Coordinates of C-alpha atoms in Angstrom, one line a residue:
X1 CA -9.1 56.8 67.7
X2 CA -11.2 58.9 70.4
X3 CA -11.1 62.4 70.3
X4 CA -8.7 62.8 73.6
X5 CA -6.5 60.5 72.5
X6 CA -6.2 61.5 68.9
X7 CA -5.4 64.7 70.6
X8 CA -2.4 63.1 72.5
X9 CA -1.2 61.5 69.0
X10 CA -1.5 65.0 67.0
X11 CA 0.2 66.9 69.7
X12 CA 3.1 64.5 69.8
X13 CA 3.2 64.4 65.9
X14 CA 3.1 68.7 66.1
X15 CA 5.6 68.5 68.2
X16 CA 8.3 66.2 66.9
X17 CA 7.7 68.2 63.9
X18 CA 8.4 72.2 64.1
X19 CA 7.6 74.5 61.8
X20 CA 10.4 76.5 61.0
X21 CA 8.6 80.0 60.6
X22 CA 10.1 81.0 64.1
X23 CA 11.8 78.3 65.8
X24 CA 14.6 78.5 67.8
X25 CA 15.0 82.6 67.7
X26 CA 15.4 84.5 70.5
X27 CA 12.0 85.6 72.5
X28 CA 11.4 87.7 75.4
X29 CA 7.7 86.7 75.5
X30 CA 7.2 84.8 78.4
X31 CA 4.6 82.4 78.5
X32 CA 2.6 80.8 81.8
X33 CA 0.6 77.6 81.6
X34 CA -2.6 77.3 84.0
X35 CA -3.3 73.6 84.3
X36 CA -4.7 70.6 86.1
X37 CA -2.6 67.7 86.6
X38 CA -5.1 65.7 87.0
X39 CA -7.2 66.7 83.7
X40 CA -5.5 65.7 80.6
X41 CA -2.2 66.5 81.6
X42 CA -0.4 64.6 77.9
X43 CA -1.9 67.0 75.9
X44 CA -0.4 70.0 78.4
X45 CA 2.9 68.5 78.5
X46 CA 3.4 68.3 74.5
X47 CA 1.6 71.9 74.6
X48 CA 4.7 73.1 76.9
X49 CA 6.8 71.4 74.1
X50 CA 5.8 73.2 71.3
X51 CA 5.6 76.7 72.7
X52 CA 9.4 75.8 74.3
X53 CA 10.2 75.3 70.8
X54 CA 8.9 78.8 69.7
X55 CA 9.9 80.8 72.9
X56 CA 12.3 78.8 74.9
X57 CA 12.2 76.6 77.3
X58 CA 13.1 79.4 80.0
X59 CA 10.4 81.2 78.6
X60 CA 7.8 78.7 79.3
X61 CA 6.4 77.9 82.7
X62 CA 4.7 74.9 83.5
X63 CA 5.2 73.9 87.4
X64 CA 6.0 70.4 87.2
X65 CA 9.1 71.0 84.7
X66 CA 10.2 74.5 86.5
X67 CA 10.1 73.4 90.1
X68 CA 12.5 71.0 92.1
X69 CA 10.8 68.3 94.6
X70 CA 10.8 70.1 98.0
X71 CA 11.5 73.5 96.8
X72 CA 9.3 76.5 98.0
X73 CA 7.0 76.4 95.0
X74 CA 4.9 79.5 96.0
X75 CA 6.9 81.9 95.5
X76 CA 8.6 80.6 92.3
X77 CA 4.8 80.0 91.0
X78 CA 3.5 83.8 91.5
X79 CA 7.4 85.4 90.6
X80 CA 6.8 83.6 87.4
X81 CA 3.1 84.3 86.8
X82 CA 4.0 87.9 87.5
X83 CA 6.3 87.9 84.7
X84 CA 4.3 86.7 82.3
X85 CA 3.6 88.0 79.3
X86 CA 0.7 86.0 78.7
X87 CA -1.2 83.1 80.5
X88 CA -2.9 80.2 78.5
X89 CA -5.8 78.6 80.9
X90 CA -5.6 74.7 79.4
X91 CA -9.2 73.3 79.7
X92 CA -9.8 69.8 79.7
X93 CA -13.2 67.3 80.9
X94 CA -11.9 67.3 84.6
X95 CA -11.4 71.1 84.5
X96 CA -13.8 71.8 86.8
X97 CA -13.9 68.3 89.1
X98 CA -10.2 67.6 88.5
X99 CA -10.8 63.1 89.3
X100 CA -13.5 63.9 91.3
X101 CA -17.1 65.3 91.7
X102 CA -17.3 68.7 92.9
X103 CA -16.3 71.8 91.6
X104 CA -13.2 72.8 92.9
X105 CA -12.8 76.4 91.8
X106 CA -15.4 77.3 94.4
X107 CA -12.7 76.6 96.6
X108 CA -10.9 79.6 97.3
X109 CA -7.4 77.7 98.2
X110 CA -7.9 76.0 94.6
X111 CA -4.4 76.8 93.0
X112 CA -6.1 76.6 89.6
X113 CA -8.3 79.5 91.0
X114 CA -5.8 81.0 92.5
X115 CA -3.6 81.3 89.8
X116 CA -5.9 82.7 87.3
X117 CA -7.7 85.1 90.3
X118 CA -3.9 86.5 89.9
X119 CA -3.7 87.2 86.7
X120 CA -7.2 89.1 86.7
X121 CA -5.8 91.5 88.9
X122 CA -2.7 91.9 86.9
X123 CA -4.8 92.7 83.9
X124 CA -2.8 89.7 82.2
X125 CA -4.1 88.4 79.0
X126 CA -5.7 85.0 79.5
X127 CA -6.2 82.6 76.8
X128 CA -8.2 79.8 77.2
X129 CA -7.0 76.6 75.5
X130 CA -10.5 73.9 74.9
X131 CA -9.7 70.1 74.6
X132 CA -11.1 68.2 72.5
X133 CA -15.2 68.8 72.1
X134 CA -14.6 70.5 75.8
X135 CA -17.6 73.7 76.2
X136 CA -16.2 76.8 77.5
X137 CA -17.1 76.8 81.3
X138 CA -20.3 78.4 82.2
X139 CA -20.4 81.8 84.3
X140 CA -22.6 80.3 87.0
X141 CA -19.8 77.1 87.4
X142 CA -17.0 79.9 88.0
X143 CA -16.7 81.8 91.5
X144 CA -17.5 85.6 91.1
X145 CA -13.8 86.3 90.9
X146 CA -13.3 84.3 87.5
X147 CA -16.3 85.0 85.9
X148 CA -14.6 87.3 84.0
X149 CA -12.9 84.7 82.2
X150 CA -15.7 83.9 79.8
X151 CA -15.2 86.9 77.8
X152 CA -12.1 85.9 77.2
X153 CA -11.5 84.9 73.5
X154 CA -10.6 81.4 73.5
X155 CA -9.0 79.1 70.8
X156 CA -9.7 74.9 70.9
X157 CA -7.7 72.5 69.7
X158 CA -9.3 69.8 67.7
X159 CA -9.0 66.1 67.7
X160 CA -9.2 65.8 63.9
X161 CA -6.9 68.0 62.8
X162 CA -4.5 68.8 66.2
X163 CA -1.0 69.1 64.3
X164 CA -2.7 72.3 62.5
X165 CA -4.3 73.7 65.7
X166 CA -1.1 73.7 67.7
X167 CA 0.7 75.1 65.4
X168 CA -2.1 77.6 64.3
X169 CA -2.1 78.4 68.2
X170 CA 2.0 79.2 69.1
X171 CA 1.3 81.6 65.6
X172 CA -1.1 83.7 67.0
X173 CA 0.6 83.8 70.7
X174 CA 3.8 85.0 68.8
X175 CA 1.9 87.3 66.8
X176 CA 0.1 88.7 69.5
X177 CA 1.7 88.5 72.1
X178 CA 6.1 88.1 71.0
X179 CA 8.7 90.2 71.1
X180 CA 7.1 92.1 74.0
X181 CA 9.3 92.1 77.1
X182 CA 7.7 91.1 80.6
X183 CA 8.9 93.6 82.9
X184 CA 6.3 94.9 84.9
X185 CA 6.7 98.0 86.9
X186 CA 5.9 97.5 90.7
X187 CA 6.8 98.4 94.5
X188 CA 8.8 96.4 97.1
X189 CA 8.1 96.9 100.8
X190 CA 11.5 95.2 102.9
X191 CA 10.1 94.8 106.6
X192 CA 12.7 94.5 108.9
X193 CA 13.1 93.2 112.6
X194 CA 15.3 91.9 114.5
X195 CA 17.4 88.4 113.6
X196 CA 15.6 86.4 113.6
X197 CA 12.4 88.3 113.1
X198 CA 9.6 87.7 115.8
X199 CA 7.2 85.0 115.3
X200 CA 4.0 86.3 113.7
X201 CA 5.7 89.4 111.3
X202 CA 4.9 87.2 108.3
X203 CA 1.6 86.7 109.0
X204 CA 0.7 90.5 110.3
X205 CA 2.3 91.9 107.4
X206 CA 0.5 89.6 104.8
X207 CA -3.0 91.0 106.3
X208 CA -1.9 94.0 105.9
X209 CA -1.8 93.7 102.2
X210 CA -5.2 91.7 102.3
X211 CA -6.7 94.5 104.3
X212 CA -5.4 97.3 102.2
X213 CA -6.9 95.7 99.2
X214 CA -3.3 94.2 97.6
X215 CA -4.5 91.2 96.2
X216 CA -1.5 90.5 94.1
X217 CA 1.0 91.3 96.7
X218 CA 3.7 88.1 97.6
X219 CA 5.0 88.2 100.6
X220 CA 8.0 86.4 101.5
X221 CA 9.7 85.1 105.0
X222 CA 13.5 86.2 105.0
X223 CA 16.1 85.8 107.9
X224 CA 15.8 88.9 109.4
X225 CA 12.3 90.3 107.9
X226 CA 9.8 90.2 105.5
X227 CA 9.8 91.5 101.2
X228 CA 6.5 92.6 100.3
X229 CA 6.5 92.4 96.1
X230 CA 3.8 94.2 94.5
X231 CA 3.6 93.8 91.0
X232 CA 0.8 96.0 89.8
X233 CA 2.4 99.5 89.2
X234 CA -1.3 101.6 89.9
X235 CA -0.7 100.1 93.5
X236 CA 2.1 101.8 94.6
X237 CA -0.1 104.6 96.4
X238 CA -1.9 102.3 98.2
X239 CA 1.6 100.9 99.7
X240 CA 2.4 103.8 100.6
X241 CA -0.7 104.7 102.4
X242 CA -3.3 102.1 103.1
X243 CA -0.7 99.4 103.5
X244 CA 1.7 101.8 106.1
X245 CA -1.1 103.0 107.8
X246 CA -2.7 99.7 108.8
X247 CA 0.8 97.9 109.3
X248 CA 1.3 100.7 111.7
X249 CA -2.1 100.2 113.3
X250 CA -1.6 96.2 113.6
X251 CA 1.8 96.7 115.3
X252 CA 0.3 99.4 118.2
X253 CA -2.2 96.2 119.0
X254 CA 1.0 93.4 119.4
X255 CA 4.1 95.2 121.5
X256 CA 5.6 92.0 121.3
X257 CA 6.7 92.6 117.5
X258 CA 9.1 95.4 118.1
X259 CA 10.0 98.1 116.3
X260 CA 10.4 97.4 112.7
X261 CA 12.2 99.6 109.5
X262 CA 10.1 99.6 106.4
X263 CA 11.7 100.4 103.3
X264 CA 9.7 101.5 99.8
X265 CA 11.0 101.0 96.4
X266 CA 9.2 101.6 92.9
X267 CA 10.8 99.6 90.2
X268 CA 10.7 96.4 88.0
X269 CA 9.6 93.6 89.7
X270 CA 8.9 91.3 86.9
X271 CA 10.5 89.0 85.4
X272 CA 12.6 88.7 88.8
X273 CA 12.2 91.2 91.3
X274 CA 15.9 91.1 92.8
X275 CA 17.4 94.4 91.6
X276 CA 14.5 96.5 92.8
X277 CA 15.0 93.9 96.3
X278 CA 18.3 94.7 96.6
X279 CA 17.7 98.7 96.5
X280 CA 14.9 98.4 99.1
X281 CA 17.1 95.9 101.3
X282 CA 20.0 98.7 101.2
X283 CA 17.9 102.0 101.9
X284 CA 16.3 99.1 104.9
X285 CA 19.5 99.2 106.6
X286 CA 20.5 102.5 106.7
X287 CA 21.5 103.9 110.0
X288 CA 19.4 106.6 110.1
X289 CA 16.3 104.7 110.4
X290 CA 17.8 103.7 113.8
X291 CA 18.5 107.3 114.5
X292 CA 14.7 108.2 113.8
X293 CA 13.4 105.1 116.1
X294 CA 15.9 106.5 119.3
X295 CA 14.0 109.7 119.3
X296 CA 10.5 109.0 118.8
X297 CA 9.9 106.6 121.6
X298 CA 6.0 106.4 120.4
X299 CA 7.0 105.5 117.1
X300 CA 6.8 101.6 115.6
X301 CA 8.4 102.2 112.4
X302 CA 10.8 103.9 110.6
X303 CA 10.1 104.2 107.3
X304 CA 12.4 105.0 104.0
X305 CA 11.2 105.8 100.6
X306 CA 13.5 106.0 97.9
X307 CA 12.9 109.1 95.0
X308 CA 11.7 107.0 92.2
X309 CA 8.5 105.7 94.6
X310 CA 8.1 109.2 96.6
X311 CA 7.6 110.6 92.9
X312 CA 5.8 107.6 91.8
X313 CA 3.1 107.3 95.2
X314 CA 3.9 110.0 97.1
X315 CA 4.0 113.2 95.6
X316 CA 0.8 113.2 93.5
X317 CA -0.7 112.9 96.9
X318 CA -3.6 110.5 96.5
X319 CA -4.5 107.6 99.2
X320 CA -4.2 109.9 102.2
X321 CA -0.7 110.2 101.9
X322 CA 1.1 113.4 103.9
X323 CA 3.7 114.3 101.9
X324 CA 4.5 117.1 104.1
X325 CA 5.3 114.2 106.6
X326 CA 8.5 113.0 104.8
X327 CA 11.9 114.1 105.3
X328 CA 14.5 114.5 101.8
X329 CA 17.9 113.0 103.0
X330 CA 20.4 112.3 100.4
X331 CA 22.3 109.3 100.3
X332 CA 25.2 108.2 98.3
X333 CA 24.3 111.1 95.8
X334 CA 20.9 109.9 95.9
X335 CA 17.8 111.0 97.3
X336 CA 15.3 109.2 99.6
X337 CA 12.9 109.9 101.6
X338 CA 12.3 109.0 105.8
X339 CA 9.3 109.5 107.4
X340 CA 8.1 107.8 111.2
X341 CA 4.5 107.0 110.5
X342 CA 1.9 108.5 113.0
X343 CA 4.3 111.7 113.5
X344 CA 4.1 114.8 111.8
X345 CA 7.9 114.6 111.0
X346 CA 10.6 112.2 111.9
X347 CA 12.8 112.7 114.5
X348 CA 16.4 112.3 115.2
X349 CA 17.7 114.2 112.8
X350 CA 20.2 116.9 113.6
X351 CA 20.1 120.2 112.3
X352 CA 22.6 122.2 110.6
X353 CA 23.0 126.2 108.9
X354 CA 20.6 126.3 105.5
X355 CA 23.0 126.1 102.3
X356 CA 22.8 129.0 99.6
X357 CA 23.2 125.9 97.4
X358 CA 21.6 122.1 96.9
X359 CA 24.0 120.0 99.6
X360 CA 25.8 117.6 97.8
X361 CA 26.4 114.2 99.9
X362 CA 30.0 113.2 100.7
X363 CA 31.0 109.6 102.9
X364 CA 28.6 108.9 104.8
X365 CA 27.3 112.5 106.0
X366 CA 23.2 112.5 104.9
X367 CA 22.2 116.0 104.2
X368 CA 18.3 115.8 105.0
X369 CA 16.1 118.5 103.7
X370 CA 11.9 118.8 105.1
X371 CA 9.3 120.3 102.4
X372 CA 6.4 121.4 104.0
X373 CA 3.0 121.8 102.2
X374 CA 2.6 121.9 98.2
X375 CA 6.1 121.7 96.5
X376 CA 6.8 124.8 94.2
X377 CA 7.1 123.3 90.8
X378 CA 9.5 125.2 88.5
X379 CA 12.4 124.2 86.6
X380 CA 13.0 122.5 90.0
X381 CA 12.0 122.1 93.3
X382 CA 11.7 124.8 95.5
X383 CA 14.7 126.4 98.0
X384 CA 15.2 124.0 100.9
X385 CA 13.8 125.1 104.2
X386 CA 15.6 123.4 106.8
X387 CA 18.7 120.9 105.9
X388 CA 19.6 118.3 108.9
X389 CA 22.8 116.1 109.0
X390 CA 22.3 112.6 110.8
X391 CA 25.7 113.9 113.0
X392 CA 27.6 110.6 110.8

């Protein structure tokens, strides 16, 4: 039997045979599979097979089994890489040519590329898997973005003796890699217009995380807006400033956008980003925003941080953010933070007689406080200076 094939037969064997160390417990490793289809796609499909068996079969992501015909597969595709707790890179002959000549990973809209370009920036473990007598691809055959990947420890599984090297393989993945949850820390940005949003907002606000160097950002089309989901935690400064700054910048150049209310929330993104949506989506509609965009005529956005990402991107102050710039309004016994980006402080806001204690929120009554300048770290934060009430 040739080696390829005698691969496909070992494989199947592995898998109609599990091993019983681990099977069928409970997992929260999460495991992505980077493939072509049109390399040796058998051996990939038992592959998914056997490390269902280990992990789960939710736990597994290969595209072809995960995504419905006609669904919106990009999104799905990154949410899922994002959440991964590690990615296996499956390297076959057509690897590089796929059933053709040329290399297609010098393509940059190559989703092969693209998918393991992602997990670089993520810092996500990449295994690759060689097929058969397959070499491990050169550095000068890989763009500049991947060529990382050939330091990457790779494991092969042999023709001769497959049922023992696919077995040998989910192993070491558990070992290494199970019983270590996928959440992944992160920011969303919700970028809201008007219903529906103007023609264009998708496509400014998706070069405004290219141009603010946020690689890994998705950006996704909604009914009335757009949710920015970044999942690399050490980014959130650069949301904050970079990516506000030149969003800001973009709209002054294209009236015809409108006004828009940005909203900034630092939470866990991965393995499904909806909570943390949800937050940002609420703290997007708040009626203050609206307040802040009536009295600033000059102003394009109204923007609204919540606590956990001022004191996760904010406060430390790096990226050329202006802390001093942002407004402390409490909501729902909660705090948050407004600013109108461009202006020194955001206005709109009405002011009321300074407290001798913290104001505590009641209805719908938002108690806004300004700290100018260095905070005064204590036990606490220092006395307000000036306490505004949105007049709700």
């Amino acid at each position: 039997m040739s080696g390829l094939l005698s691969v496909r037969a070992a494989v199947g064997r592995a898998v109609r045979r599990p091993s019983g160390r681990r099977e069928g417990r409970a997992s929260m490793t999460r495991v992505f599979i980077s493939y072509r289809a049109d390399d040796d796609s058998f051996a990939t499909v038992h592959l998914d097979q056997r490390l269902a068996a280990r992990f789960g079969a939710g736990n597994v992501f290969r595209d072809s089994r995960h995504l419905r015909p006609g669904a919106d597969f990009e999104p799905k595709l990154w949410r899922n890489l994002a959440g991964s707790s590690v990615v296996v890179a499956v390297i076959g002959p057509r690897w590089l040519t796929g059933g053709g000549t040329d290399n297609r990973l010098l393509r940059p809209a190559d989703f092969v590329r693209r998918e393991l370009e992602f997990a670089l920036e993520l810092r996500l473990p990449i295994v690759p898997l060689l097929l058969g007598d397959v070499a491990m691809p050169a550095a000068r055959d890989l763009p500049e973005s991947l060529r990382n990947l050939v330091n990457h420890q790779f494991r092969r599984l042999h023709p001769r003796n497959a049922e023992a090297t696919v077995q040998q393989f989910v192993d070491e993945l558990d070992d290494a890699y199970g019983d270590q949850p996928p959440t992944r820390p992160g920011t969303v940005a919700v970028v809201l217009a008007s219903a529906p949003p103007p023609a264009g907002l998708s496509n400014l606000v998706r070069k405004a995380t290219a141009d603010s160097g946020l690689a890994a950002a998705l950006v996704e089309q909604t009914a009335v807006g757009v949710h920015v989901i970044q999942p690399d935690g050490a980014k959130a400064a650069a949301m904050a400033g970079d990516f506000v700054r030149v969003l800001t910048d973009a709209l002054h150049g294209q009236p015809d956008l409108g006004r828009l209310r940005v909203a900034l929330h630092f939470g866990d993104v991965a393995p499904t980003p909806d909570d943390t949506v949800l937050a940002a989506r609420h703290l997007a509609n708040e009626p203050l925003l609206d307040d802040v965009l009536r009295a600033t005529p000059g102003a394009r956005i109204a923007l609204i941080a919540s606590d956990d990402f001022y004191q996760t991107a904010v406060r430390p102050g790096r990226h050329g953010v202006d802390r001093s710039a942002f407004a402390r309004v409490h909501i729902a016994g909660r705090d948050a933070w407004v600013q109108a980006p461009g202006f020194p402080h955001p206005r709109g806001l009405h002011a009321a007689s300074e407290p001798s204690a913290p104001p505590v929120a009641t209805g719908v009554t938002n108690n806004v406080e300004t700290v100018h300048g260095d905070l005064v770290m204590g036990d606490k934060i220092g006395h307000d200076k000036n306490v505004y009430r949105s007049g709700r």
